[in-house]
Short mmCIF file of C-alpha atoms in Angstrom, two decimals:
data_model
loop_
_atom_site.label_atom_id
_atom_site.label_comp_id
_atom_site.label_asym_id
_atom_site.label_seq_id
_atom_site.Cartn_x
_atom_site.Cartn_y
_atom_site.Cartn_z
CA MET L 1 118.71 -166.42 7.99
CA ARG L 2 118.14 -169.74 9.67
CA VAL L 3 119.16 -173.34 9.26
CA PHE L 4 117.13 -176.23 10.58
CA ILE L 5 119.28 -178.87 12.25
CA ILE L 6 117.43 -182.13 12.56
CA ILE L 7 118.86 -184.45 15.19
CA LEU L 8 117.55 -187.97 15.22
CA GLN L 9 118.18 -189.25 18.73
CA PHE L 10 118.01 -193.02 18.91
CA ALA L 11 115.24 -194.10 21.22
CA PHE L 12 115.58 -197.88 21.07
CA TYR L 13 116.34 -200.78 18.76
CA SER L 14 113.92 -203.40 17.55
CA ASP L 15 114.55 -207.12 17.73
CA ALA L 16 115.87 -206.96 14.19
CA GLU L 17 119.43 -205.65 14.41
CA LYS L 18 119.07 -203.66 11.19
CA ASP L 19 116.07 -201.62 12.39
CA ALA L 20 116.26 -198.61 14.69
CA PHE L 21 113.60 -196.27 16.07
CA VAL L 22 114.28 -192.56 16.40
CA TYR L 23 112.59 -189.25 17.18
CA PRO L 24 113.49 -186.37 14.81
CA THR L 25 114.08 -182.99 16.43
CA ILE L 26 114.49 -179.59 14.73
CA LEU L 27 116.81 -176.93 16.13
CA GLN L 28 117.03 -173.45 14.60
CA GLU L 29 120.33 -171.70 13.98
CA ARG L 30 121.61 -168.94 11.75
CA SER L 31 122.01 -169.89 8.10
CA THR L 32 119.81 -170.33 5.06
CA GLU L 33 116.40 -171.99 5.28
CA ARG L 34 117.16 -173.92 2.11
CA ASN L 35 119.67 -176.12 3.95
CA LEU L 36 119.10 -178.76 6.59
CA VAL L 37 121.58 -180.72 8.68
CA LEU L 38 120.24 -184.16 9.53
CA ARG L 39 122.20 -185.91 12.29
CA LEU L 40 121.42 -189.58 12.81
CA ASN L 41 124.30 -190.54 15.08
CA ASP L 42 128.07 -190.17 15.26
CA LYS L 43 128.38 -192.05 11.97
CA PHE L 44 125.79 -190.25 9.84
CA THR L 45 125.29 -186.50 9.51
CA LEU L 46 123.49 -185.50 6.32
CA ASN L 47 124.02 -182.04 4.86
CA LEU L 48 120.76 -181.57 2.99
CA GLN L 49 120.11 -179.12 0.19
CA ARG L 50 116.73 -178.11 -1.24
CA SER L 51 115.86 -180.12 -4.36
CA SER L 52 113.94 -179.27 -7.52
CA VAL L 53 112.52 -182.26 -9.37
CA LEU L 54 108.83 -181.44 -9.98
CA ALA L 55 107.28 -179.25 -12.64
CA ASP L 56 105.46 -176.27 -11.11
CA LYS L 57 102.24 -177.68 -12.53
CA LEU L 58 102.25 -181.47 -12.59
CA LEU L 59 99.80 -183.39 -14.76
CA PHE L 60 98.21 -186.14 -12.67
CA VAL L 61 96.26 -188.77 -14.59
CA THR L 62 94.04 -191.47 -13.10
CA THR L 63 93.36 -194.12 -15.72
CA SER L 64 90.93 -197.01 -15.84
CA ASP L 65 90.19 -199.29 -18.78
CA GLU L 66 87.80 -196.79 -20.37
CA VAL L 67 88.42 -193.26 -19.11
CA ASN L 68 91.20 -190.88 -18.04
CA HIS L 69 90.67 -188.30 -15.30
CA LEU L 70 93.16 -185.44 -15.42
CA GLU L 71 94.19 -182.92 -12.79
CA GLU L 72 96.77 -180.16 -12.80
CA ILE L 73 98.57 -180.21 -9.44
CA ASP L 74 100.35 -177.22 -7.93
CA THR L 75 103.53 -178.83 -6.58
CA SER L 76 104.91 -175.84 -4.67
CA ALA L 77 104.00 -177.28 -1.25
CA ILE L 78 105.58 -180.67 -2.02
CA GLN L 79 108.63 -179.06 -3.61
CA LYS L 80 109.45 -177.20 -0.39
CA THR L 81 109.78 -180.50 1.49
CA LEU L 82 112.32 -182.17 -0.84
CA TYR L 83 116.01 -182.37 0.08
CA HIS L 84 119.12 -184.29 -0.95
CA ASP L 85 122.64 -185.01 0.27
CA THR L 86 125.18 -185.51 -2.50
CA HIS L 87 127.73 -187.37 -0.37
CA TYR L 88 125.47 -190.14 0.91
CA GLN L 89 123.09 -189.96 -2.10
CA SER L 90 120.25 -189.19 0.31
CA SER L 91 116.80 -188.08 -0.86
CA VAL L 92 114.16 -187.24 1.74
CA ARG L 93 110.98 -185.31 2.44
CA VAL L 94 111.01 -183.22 5.62
CA GLN L 95 107.60 -182.01 6.79
CA GLN L 96 106.07 -180.33 9.82
CA ARG L 97 103.06 -182.28 11.12
CA ASP L 98 101.25 -181.12 14.27
CA ASP L 99 104.31 -179.14 15.43
CA ALA L 100 106.54 -182.20 14.98
CA VAL L 101 109.02 -183.25 12.31
CA GLN L 102 108.23 -186.01 9.83
CA VAL L 103 111.06 -187.43 7.70
CA GLU L 104 110.64 -189.99 4.95
CA GLY L 105 112.89 -191.30 2.20
CA ILE L 106 116.37 -192.55 1.40
CA ILE L 107 119.31 -192.17 3.79
CA ASN L 108 121.79 -194.08 1.62
CA ASP L 109 121.85 -197.09 -0.70
CA LYS L 110 120.82 -199.45 2.12
CA LEU L 111 118.99 -197.40 4.75
CA ARG L 112 115.51 -195.87 4.59
CA ILE L 113 113.53 -193.83 7.09
CA LYS L 114 109.77 -193.51 7.58
CA PRO L 115 107.33 -192.42 10.30
CA VAL L 116 105.62 -195.03 12.46
CA PRO L 117 101.97 -193.84 12.49
CA GLU L 118 100.94 -196.06 15.38
CA GLY L 119 104.08 -195.34 17.39
CA GLU L 120 104.03 -193.51 20.68
CA ARG L 121 105.15 -189.90 20.72
CA SER L 122 107.94 -188.69 22.94
CA MET L 123 107.24 -186.52 25.96
CA LYS L 124 107.95 -183.52 23.74
CA GLY L 125 105.43 -184.66 21.13
CA GLN L 126 107.98 -185.94 18.63
CA ILE L 127 106.88 -188.52 16.05
CA LEU L 128 108.44 -191.97 16.20
CA HIS L 129 110.38 -192.99 13.07
CA LYS L 130 111.87 -196.25 11.86
CA ILE L 131 115.26 -196.55 10.18
CA TYR L 132 115.44 -199.83 8.30
CA GLU L 133 117.56 -201.63 5.72
CA VAL L 134 116.43 -202.73 2.26
CA ASN L 135 118.04 -204.81 -0.44
CA ASN L 136 118.49 -203.13 -3.81
CA MET L 137 117.19 -204.69 -7.00
CA ASN L 138 119.55 -207.26 -8.46
CA GLU L 139 122.16 -205.14 -10.21
CA GLY L 140 122.88 -207.91 -12.71
CA SER L 141 119.35 -208.29 -13.92
CA PHE L 142 119.03 -205.70 -16.66
CA ILE L 143 118.83 -207.05 -20.19
CA ALA L 144 120.07 -205.81 -23.53
CA GLU L 145 118.16 -202.79 -24.76
CA GLU L 146 116.80 -202.45 -28.26
CA LYS L 147 117.72 -199.63 -30.58
CA PRO L 148 114.83 -198.04 -32.51
CA ARG L 149 115.19 -197.69 -36.23
CA LYS L 150 116.57 -194.36 -37.43
CA SER L 151 113.23 -193.44 -38.99
CA HIS L 152 111.64 -193.42 -35.55
CA ILE L 153 113.88 -190.70 -34.15
CA GLU L 154 115.09 -188.67 -37.11
CA ALA L 155 112.30 -186.09 -36.68
CA ASN L 156 113.86 -185.08 -33.36
CA VAL L 157 117.43 -184.81 -34.64
CA ASP L 158 119.12 -181.85 -36.28
CA GLN L 159 120.40 -182.78 -39.70
CA ASN L 160 123.83 -181.22 -39.14
CA PRO L 161 124.43 -180.87 -35.40
CA SER L 162 128.18 -180.36 -35.75
CA ALA L 163 127.89 -177.37 -38.07
CA LYS L 164 128.56 -174.07 -36.34
CA PRO L 165 126.96 -170.74 -37.30
CA LYS L 166 128.97 -168.40 -39.47
CA GLY L 167 130.73 -165.67 -37.53
CA VAL L 168 130.71 -167.57 -34.24
CA ASN L 169 134.08 -168.82 -33.06
CA SER L 170 134.60 -172.19 -31.37
CA ARG L 171 135.49 -170.55 -28.05
CA ARG L 172 132.09 -168.88 -27.77
CA ILE L 173 130.34 -172.12 -28.72
CA GLU L 174 132.21 -173.97 -25.98
CA GLU L 175 131.31 -171.27 -23.41
CA ARG L 176 127.64 -171.61 -24.36
CA ARG L 177 127.82 -175.38 -24.06
CA ASN L 178 129.32 -175.07 -20.58
CA ARG L 179 126.15 -173.28 -19.46
CA GLU L 180 123.74 -175.70 -21.11
CA GLU L 181 121.30 -177.75 -19.07
CA PHE L 182 119.10 -180.51 -20.44
CA GLU L 183 115.93 -180.77 -18.37
CA VAL L 184 114.43 -184.06 -19.49
CA GLU L 185 110.66 -183.87 -19.04
CA LEU L 186 109.54 -187.22 -17.69
CA HIS L 187 106.11 -188.79 -17.34
CA ILE L 188 105.85 -191.83 -15.06
CA ILE L 189 103.10 -194.44 -15.20
CA CYS L 190 102.65 -196.39 -11.96
CA ASP L 191 100.93 -199.66 -12.76
CA GLN L 192 98.00 -201.13 -10.88
CA LYS L 193 100.14 -203.13 -8.46
CA HIS L 194 102.53 -200.27 -7.67
CA GLN L 195 100.01 -197.42 -7.28
CA SER L 196 97.70 -199.46 -5.04
CA ASN L 197 100.11 -198.87 -2.15
CA PHE L 198 99.25 -195.15 -2.02
CA ASP L 199 95.82 -194.08 -0.76
CA LYS L 200 96.23 -190.38 -1.55
CA ASN L 201 97.43 -188.81 -4.78
CA GLU L 202 99.73 -186.55 -2.77
CA ASP L 203 101.39 -189.60 -1.23
CA LEU L 204 102.09 -191.07 -4.67
CA ILE L 205 103.41 -187.74 -5.97
CA GLY L 206 105.60 -187.32 -2.89
CA TYR L 207 107.03 -190.82 -3.22
CA MET L 208 107.85 -190.46 -6.91
CA ALA L 209 109.36 -187.01 -6.26
CA VAL L 210 111.76 -188.43 -3.66
CA PHE L 211 112.39 -191.37 -6.01
CA MET L 212 113.36 -189.19 -8.99
CA ASN L 213 115.24 -186.80 -6.74
CA ALA L 214 117.50 -189.73 -5.87
CA ALA L 215 117.79 -190.76 -9.52
CA ASN L 216 118.93 -187.24 -10.42
CA LEU L 217 121.90 -187.57 -8.06
CA ARG L 218 123.37 -190.19 -10.41
CA TYR L 219 123.70 -187.46 -13.07
CA LEU L 220 125.45 -184.74 -11.06
CA ASP L 221 128.84 -185.30 -12.70
CA ILE L 222 127.83 -184.77 -16.30
CA ARG L 223 128.47 -181.35 -17.87
CA ASN L 224 127.97 -179.79 -21.29
CA PRO L 225 125.09 -180.23 -20.76
CA LYS L 226 124.07 -180.73 -17.18
CA VAL L 227 121.28 -183.31 -17.07
CA ARG L 228 118.29 -183.20 -14.76
CA PHE L 229 114.99 -185.07 -14.93
CA LEU L 230 111.89 -182.96 -14.39
CA LEU L 231 108.82 -184.92 -13.35
CA VAL L 232 106.00 -183.34 -15.36
CA GLY L 233 103.34 -186.05 -15.15
CA ILE L 234 102.26 -189.09 -13.17
CA THR L 235 99.66 -191.64 -14.20
CA ARG L 236 97.91 -193.76 -11.59
CA GLU L 237 97.09 -196.79 -13.75
CA LYS L 238 94.10 -198.70 -12.38
CA GLY L 239 93.61 -200.82 -15.48
CA LYS L 240 95.89 -203.43 -17.02
CA PRO L 241 96.92 -202.14 -20.48
CA PHE L 242 100.55 -203.27 -20.20
CA ARG L 243 100.20 -206.48 -18.24
CA SER L 244 101.00 -209.72 -20.03
CA ARG L 245 98.92 -212.86 -19.78
CA HIS L 246 100.73 -213.84 -16.60
CA SER L 247 99.15 -212.57 -13.38
CA ARG L 248 102.19 -212.27 -11.11
CA TYR L 249 104.87 -211.06 -13.51
CA THR L 250 105.23 -209.24 -16.81
CA ASP L 251 107.26 -210.05 -19.91
CA THR L 252 109.61 -207.14 -20.63
CA THR L 253 109.48 -207.56 -24.42
CA GLU L 254 105.70 -207.62 -24.55
CA THR L 255 105.35 -204.81 -22.04
CA LEU L 256 107.91 -202.56 -23.73
CA ASN L 257 106.25 -203.00 -27.12
CA ARG L 258 102.82 -202.23 -25.67
CA LEU L 259 104.20 -199.16 -23.92
CA GLN L 260 105.81 -197.94 -27.14
CA ALA L 261 102.54 -198.38 -29.05
CA TYR L 262 100.68 -196.58 -26.26
CA GLU L 263 103.06 -193.64 -26.58
CA ALA L 264 102.97 -193.66 -30.39
CA GLU L 265 99.16 -193.43 -30.27
CA LYS L 266 99.53 -190.39 -27.97
CA LYS L 267 97.42 -191.93 -25.22
CA VAL L 268 99.53 -190.29 -22.53
CA PRO L 269 98.36 -186.68 -22.05
CA GLY L 270 100.79 -183.81 -21.78
CA LYS L 271 104.20 -183.03 -23.22
CA HIS L 272 107.20 -185.08 -22.19
CA ASP L 273 110.55 -186.24 -23.53
CA ALA L 274 110.50 -189.73 -22.02
CA LEU L 275 107.91 -192.14 -20.65
CA LEU L 276 108.63 -194.64 -17.89
CA LEU L 277 106.46 -197.46 -16.58
CA VAL L 278 107.16 -198.33 -12.94
CA THR L 279 105.74 -201.73 -12.08
CA GLY L 280 105.21 -203.58 -8.84
CA LEU L 281 105.15 -206.91 -10.67
CA ASP L 282 108.14 -209.17 -11.24
CA LEU L 283 109.77 -208.53 -14.61
CA VAL L 284 110.81 -211.54 -16.66
CA LYS L 285 112.22 -212.33 -20.07
CA VAL L 286 110.46 -214.95 -22.19
CA GLN L 287 112.46 -216.35 -25.09
CA ASN L 288 111.77 -219.54 -27.04
CA GLY L 289 109.35 -220.62 -24.35
CA HIS L 290 111.95 -220.23 -21.61
CA LEU L 291 111.14 -217.88 -18.73
CA GLU L 292 114.05 -215.98 -17.17
CA LYS L 293 113.29 -214.30 -13.85
CA GLY L 294 115.21 -211.62 -11.98
CA ILE L 295 114.94 -208.92 -14.66
CA ALA L 296 115.02 -205.35 -13.27
CA GLY L 297 114.31 -203.12 -16.28
CA ARG L 298 114.46 -202.46 -19.99
CA ALA L 299 114.37 -199.45 -22.32
CA PHE L 300 114.94 -198.37 -25.90
CA MET L 301 118.35 -196.87 -26.64
CA ALA L 302 118.98 -193.22 -27.63
CA ALA L 303 115.27 -192.59 -28.21
CA VAL L 304 114.59 -189.50 -26.10
CA CYS L 305 111.95 -187.18 -27.60
CA SER L 306 110.54 -189.91 -29.83
CA SER L 307 107.72 -192.41 -29.52
CA HIS L 308 110.39 -194.99 -28.68
CA GLY L 309 111.62 -192.96 -25.71
CA VAL L 310 110.08 -195.41 -23.25
CA GLY L 311 111.27 -197.81 -20.58
CA VAL L 312 110.01 -200.13 -17.86
CA ALA L 313 111.50 -200.66 -14.40
CA GLU L 314 110.61 -202.67 -11.34
CA ASP L 315 110.16 -201.11 -7.90
CA THR L 316 108.77 -202.28 -4.61
CA ALA L 317 106.49 -199.42 -3.56
CA THR L 318 107.47 -197.43 -0.45
CA THR L 319 111.04 -198.89 -0.44
CA TYR L 320 112.70 -196.91 -3.28
CA MET L 321 114.45 -200.13 -4.28
CA GLY L 322 114.19 -199.35 -7.98
CA VAL L 323 116.03 -196.00 -8.01
CA ASN L 324 119.24 -197.34 -9.54
CA THR L 325 117.24 -199.36 -12.07
CA VAL L 326 115.32 -196.28 -13.19
CA ALA L 327 118.51 -194.18 -13.41
CA HIS L 328 120.09 -196.97 -15.49
CA GLU L 329 117.15 -197.29 -17.90
CA LEU L 330 116.84 -193.52 -18.34
CA ALA L 331 120.53 -193.38 -19.25
CA HIS L 332 119.79 -195.87 -22.03
CA ILE L 333 116.98 -193.64 -23.32
CA LEU L 334 119.39 -190.68 -23.30
CA GLY L 335 121.92 -192.63 -25.36
CA SER L 336 124.25 -194.50 -23.02
CA ASP L 337 125.09 -198.14 -23.69
CA HIS L 338 126.63 -200.50 -21.14
CA ASP L 339 130.24 -199.98 -20.05
CA THR L 340 132.11 -202.62 -22.07
CA SER L 341 134.95 -200.70 -23.73
CA PRO L 342 138.65 -200.77 -22.73
CA ARG L 343 138.33 -197.10 -21.74
CA CYS L 344 135.35 -197.84 -19.48
CA PRO L 345 135.64 -201.50 -18.50
CA TRP L 346 132.76 -203.47 -17.06
CA ARG L 347 134.68 -204.33 -13.89
CA GLU L 348 134.85 -200.70 -12.70
CA GLY L 349 131.19 -200.91 -11.74
CA TYR L 350 129.69 -197.58 -12.80
CA LEU L 351 125.93 -197.09 -13.23
CA MET L 352 125.91 -198.75 -16.65
CA SER L 353 127.57 -201.93 -15.39
CA TYR L 354 126.08 -204.66 -13.21
CA VAL L 355 129.23 -204.92 -11.11
CA ASP L 356 129.08 -203.28 -7.69
CA GLY L 357 131.73 -200.57 -7.92
CA GLY L 358 130.95 -199.02 -4.56
CA LEU L 359 130.33 -195.29 -4.92
CA ARG L 360 130.96 -195.59 -8.68
CA LYS L 361 127.66 -197.41 -9.19
CA TYR L 362 125.94 -194.09 -8.41
CA ARG L 363 127.84 -192.28 -11.16
CA LEU L 364 128.04 -192.24 -14.93
CA SER L 365 131.34 -193.27 -16.48
CA GLN L 366 133.06 -190.92 -18.92
CA CYS L 367 131.92 -193.16 -21.77
CA SER L 368 128.29 -192.86 -20.66
CA GLN L 369 128.61 -189.09 -20.35
CA ASP L 370 130.14 -188.82 -23.83
CA SER L 371 127.36 -190.93 -25.35
CA ILE L 372 124.67 -188.78 -23.76
CA ARG L 373 126.40 -185.61 -25.01
CA ASP L 374 126.57 -186.99 -28.54
CA VAL L 375 122.84 -187.72 -28.59
CA TYR L 376 122.00 -184.36 -26.98
CA ARG L 377 123.92 -182.36 -29.58
CA GLY L 378 121.91 -184.05 -32.32
CA LEU L 379 118.51 -183.21 -30.81
CA ASN L 380 116.42 -180.40 -32.22
CA SER L 381 115.66 -177.23 -30.26
CA GLN L 382 112.09 -178.23 -29.43
CA CYS L 383 113.29 -181.34 -27.62
CA LYS L 384 115.77 -179.29 -25.60
CA ARG L 385 113.18 -176.73 -24.50
CA VAL L 386 111.08 -177.15 -21.36
CA LEU L 387 107.55 -177.07 -22.75
CA THR L 388 105.49 -177.79 -19.64
CA LYS L 389 106.20 -174.42 -18.04
CA VAL L 390 103.96 -172.73 -20.62
CA ASN L 391 100.53 -172.08 -19.11
CA TYR L 392 98.05 -172.35 -21.96
CA MET L 393 95.35 -170.31 -20.27
CA ASP L 394 97.68 -167.34 -19.76
CA LYS L 395 97.64 -166.89 -23.53
CA HIS L 396 93.86 -166.81 -23.78
CA ARG L 397 92.72 -164.56 -20.97
CA GLU L 398 91.34 -162.08 -23.46
CA PHE L 399 88.55 -164.44 -24.59
CA PRO L 400 85.47 -163.84 -22.40
CA GLY L 401 82.78 -166.46 -21.95
CA GLU L 402 80.19 -164.75 -24.12
CA THR L 403 82.40 -164.83 -27.24
CA VAL L 404 84.11 -168.21 -26.88
CA GLY L 405 82.03 -171.29 -27.64
CA VAL L 406 82.15 -174.22 -25.25
CA LYS L 407 83.40 -176.69 -27.88
CA TYR L 408 86.07 -174.27 -29.10
CA TYR L 409 87.16 -173.62 -25.53
CA CYS L 410 87.42 -177.33 -24.76
CA ARG L 411 89.31 -177.99 -27.99
CA LYS L 412 91.86 -175.31 -27.16
CA ARG L 413 92.05 -176.44 -23.54
CA ILE L 414 92.75 -180.04 -24.51
CA PHE L 415 95.15 -179.11 -27.34
CA HIS L 416 97.97 -178.54 -24.84
CA TYR L 417 97.60 -182.02 -23.41
CA THR L 418 97.36 -183.94 -26.70
CA LYS L 419 100.72 -182.72 -28.05
CA GLY L 420 99.03 -180.68 -30.76
CA LYS L 421 97.03 -183.58 -32.17
CA LYS L 422 93.60 -182.54 -33.44
CA VAL L 423 90.80 -184.29 -31.59
CA LYS L 424 87.03 -183.98 -31.53
CA ALA L 425 86.43 -182.28 -28.22
CA PHE L 426 83.12 -182.02 -26.41
CA ALA L 427 81.89 -180.71 -23.08
CA LEU L 428 79.97 -182.45 -20.32
CA LYS L 429 78.05 -180.18 -17.97
CA GLY L 430 76.69 -181.99 -14.96
CA THR L 431 74.35 -180.00 -12.74
CA GLN L 432 76.66 -180.27 -9.75
CA ASP L 433 79.70 -179.18 -11.77
CA ALA L 434 77.79 -176.34 -13.41
CA GLN L 435 76.64 -174.98 -10.04
CA ASN L 436 80.32 -174.63 -9.19
CA CYS L 437 81.17 -173.13 -12.59
CA LYS L 438 82.99 -176.24 -13.73
CA MET L 439 82.62 -178.65 -16.62
CA GLN L 440 84.39 -181.62 -18.17
CA CYS L 441 86.26 -181.13 -21.47
CA CYS L 442 86.48 -184.54 -23.12
CA TYR L 443 87.69 -186.36 -26.22
CA TRP L 444 87.72 -189.92 -27.51
CA GLN L 445 90.89 -191.87 -28.31
CA GLY L 446 89.66 -195.15 -29.75
CA ASN L 447 87.31 -196.55 -27.11
CA MET L 448 88.96 -194.50 -24.35
CA ARG L 449 87.24 -191.32 -23.19
CA THR L 450 89.50 -188.78 -21.54
CA CYS L 451 88.01 -185.87 -19.58
CA TRP L 452 89.71 -182.83 -18.12
CA PRO L 453 88.02 -180.93 -15.24
CA THR L 454 87.85 -177.35 -16.48
CA PRO L 455 86.67 -174.10 -14.87
CA MET L 456 84.19 -172.13 -16.93
CA LEU L 457 85.18 -168.75 -18.30
CA GLU L 458 83.86 -165.50 -16.93
CA ARG L 459 80.31 -164.93 -18.20
CA MET L 460 80.04 -168.42 -19.66
CA THR L 461 76.56 -169.92 -19.28
CA CYS L 462 76.45 -172.43 -16.44
CA LEU L 463 72.73 -173.05 -15.85
CA LYS L 464 69.69 -171.71 -17.65
CA GLY L 465 69.59 -167.93 -17.27
CA LYS L 466 72.78 -167.91 -15.19
CA THR L 467 76.44 -167.19 -15.90
CA CYS L 468 79.74 -167.60 -14.10
CA LYS L 469 81.43 -164.73 -12.33
CA ARG L 470 84.48 -165.35 -10.17
CA GLY L 471 83.51 -169.00 -9.83
CA VAL L 472 79.90 -168.34 -8.81
CA CYS L 473 77.01 -169.49 -11.00
CA GLY L 474 74.18 -166.98 -10.69
CA VAL L 475 72.36 -163.96 -12.09
CA HIS L 476 75.10 -161.34 -12.10
CA GLU L 477 75.39 -157.70 -13.06
CA TRP L 478 78.11 -157.15 -15.65
#
């Protein structure tokens, strides 16, 4: 077995004292390939472990004002590049590019690292990187979250969560709880301003993976159950469905209500437990005509697995400045209020306080953990299951193209991504798509048309007199 030891040797400093330029170098030694040791200097040595934050098949949605384009992304290549360090709360991607190392992400709460594309390479061909400092979002700028009415969430709650099955003793129940893990399936919408900073879809996916990988580190202490966010979908929002009438900032109340309505109308494809809007605009609070700036995020309380399980958070793209904000808002969705009790005082500065408690601000207090456990134990089994790992097409391999109608096929194909809601599906067969044995399965949601690129089944008609066989449209022998 091998371990990759990455040594970042400082090449030179920029005029700004807080910036440094380095060349990453990989050395191979005996150990496991899942671990990396990242040495920056005598002060920082990161012991990196392989991370898991992406669903195997991630739903990627590109949305304009009138149409959704959906893709199913195999994340295995990205997943192999994700690492974290629990001590420094580091979250980075480590990639091999042209026989050189490329590192990008979070070193700690202040320092970030990224490649310098235009930078000169070293004599050994190493890529120049920049280590720089960022300021976190204002920790005191969250606002009070709203609690949805009981009727909004009761469908996702067991009626008697505390009741234990007959014949099962409390000791066995506790042992089972100790092994429990709550994988919260999360869909993130990146608004027009935020997503515009990423030219390629892979770049946006990679950034949000590192982002949520860092957010997951805030939940490492909780047990019974363990909590981990699984990124199952990303929407690249090119329209302006959530933006308020102001051009440079967005009102949190108005935006949160629009987002909740959007989720209630099932306009976000796929299956998820929580929905988060990440915005590049300034968040504000407007009350009685008064505009309050400096707001970082907002979410509904204890609303996971319901249409109110939504939140909004501000982030400056490519800086990861909003990680703590997102972790904070997601804790609200899972059931945690702010730390204001005598047992968990505000001044201690855990994640659910605005006070800077040092390392504590990257952890949940015992009160927050207890609140999340209480909500979790009341959730029904469907909410607790990971639904996105089910591959719909694996269940329907037995239906050949000559016996399955196109409309029926599209309806079944789309069913998985509309949360079981019945829609009027139809197929679009463009000549170019058909020549490649592909078509578009579509449906209307109000005035919004959503289309899913879909491969045709074996022996399904592609062009006149021709069928599909192993992805080739032609006259085949069967």
